Amino acid sequence: MSNEKKEYWINRIYEEILTGNEELYDDFSFDFKNIETSPTSLIVDVQLRFGSKTTNQDDAMKTLNKVGKLLELLLTK
């Protein structure tokens, strides 16, 4: 994955997760370590870290689901 494409997706994930929800997180970071696709394999190595201002497990699961959906979009393009 090119650095330009990597930066695009990092920014997109930040925008999708944080826009309108800034008050939910103490910190949020996301980085691609490695993404490789081929007809016979799929490697997705990402680092996601977020600290919630609340201890609401539902909000944490919603965040993980959003990131998962965005990664699915990335991998199908």
mmCIF file of C-alpha atoms in Angstrom:
data_model
loop_
_atom_site.group_PDB
_atom_site.id
_atom_site.type_symbol
_atom_site.label_atom_id
_atom_site.label_comp_id
_atom_site.label_asym_id
_atom_site.label_seq_id
_atom_site.Cartn_x
_atom_site.Cartn_y
_atom_site.Cartn_z
ATOM 1 C CA MET A 1 0.000 0.000 0.000
ATOM 2 C CA SER A 2 1.397 3.372 -0.965
ATOM 3 C CA ASN A 3 1.998 5.971 1.735
ATOM 4 C CA GLU A 4 -0.527 8.266 0.052
ATOM 5 C CA LYS A 5 -3.250 5.607 0.175
ATOM 6 C CA LYS A 6 -2.278 4.689 3.733
ATOM 7 C CA GLU A 7 -2.612 8.319 4.853
ATOM 8 C CA TYR A 8 -5.967 8.621 3.072
ATOM 9 C CA TRP A 9 -7.376 5.656 4.990
ATOM 10 C CA ILE A 10 -5.905 6.721 8.324
ATOM 11 C CA ASN A 11 -7.512 10.159 7.884
ATOM 12 C CA ARG A 12 -10.796 8.610 6.768
ATOM 13 C CA ILE A 13 -10.919 6.368 9.840
ATOM 14 C CA TYR A 14 -10.179 9.325 12.137
ATOM 15 C CA GLU A 15 -12.912 11.390 10.450
ATOM 16 C CA GLU A 16 -15.515 8.617 10.542
ATOM 17 C CA ILE A 17 -14.867 7.710 14.170
ATOM 18 C CA LEU A 18 -14.148 11.092 15.747
ATOM 19 C CA THR A 19 -16.341 13.549 13.845
ATOM 20 C CA GLY A 20 -19.151 14.441 16.207
ATOM 21 C CA ASN A 21 -17.855 12.013 18.848
ATOM 22 C CA GLU A 22 -14.789 13.834 20.168
ATOM 23 C CA GLU A 23 -16.292 13.963 23.646
ATOM 24 C CA LEU A 24 -16.348 10.144 23.851
ATOM 25 C CA TYR A 25 -12.587 9.567 23.688
ATOM 26 C CA ASP A 26 -9.644 10.460 25.899
ATOM 27 C CA ASP A 27 -7.328 9.373 23.101
ATOM 28 C CA PHE A 28 -7.660 7.640 19.750
ATOM 29 C CA SER A 29 -4.910 6.336 17.494
ATOM 30 C CA PHE A 30 -4.922 4.098 14.450
ATOM 31 C CA ASP A 31 -2.030 2.925 12.290
ATOM 32 C CA PHE A 32 -1.573 0.403 9.512
ATOM 33 C CA LYS A 33 1.381 -1.869 10.125
ATOM 34 C CA ASN A 34 0.853 -4.048 7.069
ATOM 35 C CA ILE A 35 -1.962 -4.769 4.640
ATOM 36 C CA GLU A 36 -1.418 -7.306 1.890
ATOM 37 C CA THR A 37 -3.952 -8.996 -0.310
ATOM 38 C CA SER A 38 -3.560 -11.741 -2.868
ATOM 39 C CA PRO A 39 -5.882 -14.353 -4.338
ATOM 40 C CA THR A 40 -4.795 -16.835 -1.655
ATOM 41 C CA SER A 41 -4.147 -14.715 1.430
ATOM 42 C CA LEU A 42 -5.140 -11.640 3.359
ATOM 43 C CA ILE A 43 -2.912 -9.957 5.925
ATOM 44 C CA VAL A 44 -4.339 -7.078 7.931
ATOM 45 C CA ASP A 45 -2.031 -5.875 10.690
ATOM 46 C CA VAL A 46 -3.317 -2.663 12.251
ATOM 47 C CA GLN A 47 -2.916 -1.011 15.600
ATOM 48 C CA LEU A 48 -5.985 0.578 17.160
ATOM 49 C CA ARG A 49 -5.942 2.277 20.517
ATOM 50 C CA PHE A 50 -8.664 4.307 22.108
ATOM 51 C CA GLY A 51 -9.508 5.398 25.594
ATOM 52 C CA SER A 52 -13.110 6.154 26.311
ATOM 53 C CA LYS A 53 -14.212 8.892 28.685
ATOM 54 C CA THR A 54 -16.970 6.516 29.774
ATOM 55 C CA THR A 55 -16.786 2.855 30.659
ATOM 56 C CA ASN A 56 -19.631 2.004 28.320
ATOM 57 C CA GLN A 57 -18.848 -1.314 26.604
ATOM 58 C CA ASP A 58 -21.522 -0.645 23.958
ATOM 59 C CA ASP A 59 -19.657 2.475 22.782
ATOM 60 C CA ALA A 60 -16.402 0.511 22.601
ATOM 61 C CA MET A 61 -18.043 -2.224 20.530
ATOM 62 C CA LYS A 62 -19.631 0.363 18.209
ATOM 63 C CA THR A 63 -16.188 1.888 17.654
ATOM 64 C CA LEU A 64 -14.678 -1.503 16.816
ATOM 65 C CA ASN A 65 -17.552 -2.248 14.435
ATOM 66 C CA LYS A 66 -17.090 1.096 12.639
ATOM 67 C CA VAL A 67 -13.363 0.465 12.204
ATOM 68 C CA GLY A 68 -14.119 -3.045 10.943
ATOM 69 C CA LYS A 69 -16.575 -1.723 8.344
ATOM 70 C CA LEU A 70 -14.052 0.867 7.157
ATOM 71 C CA LEU A 71 -11.363 -1.819 6.828
ATOM 72 C CA GLU A 72 -13.811 -3.910 4.820
ATOM 73 C CA LEU A 73 -14.309 -0.942 2.463
ATOM 74 C CA LEU A 74 -10.562 -0.519 2.153
ATOM 75 C CA LEU A 75 -9.967 -4.164 1.320
ATOM 76 C CA THR A 76 -12.693 -4.318 -1.332
ATOM 77 C CA LYS A 77 -11.360 -1.304 -3.272
#
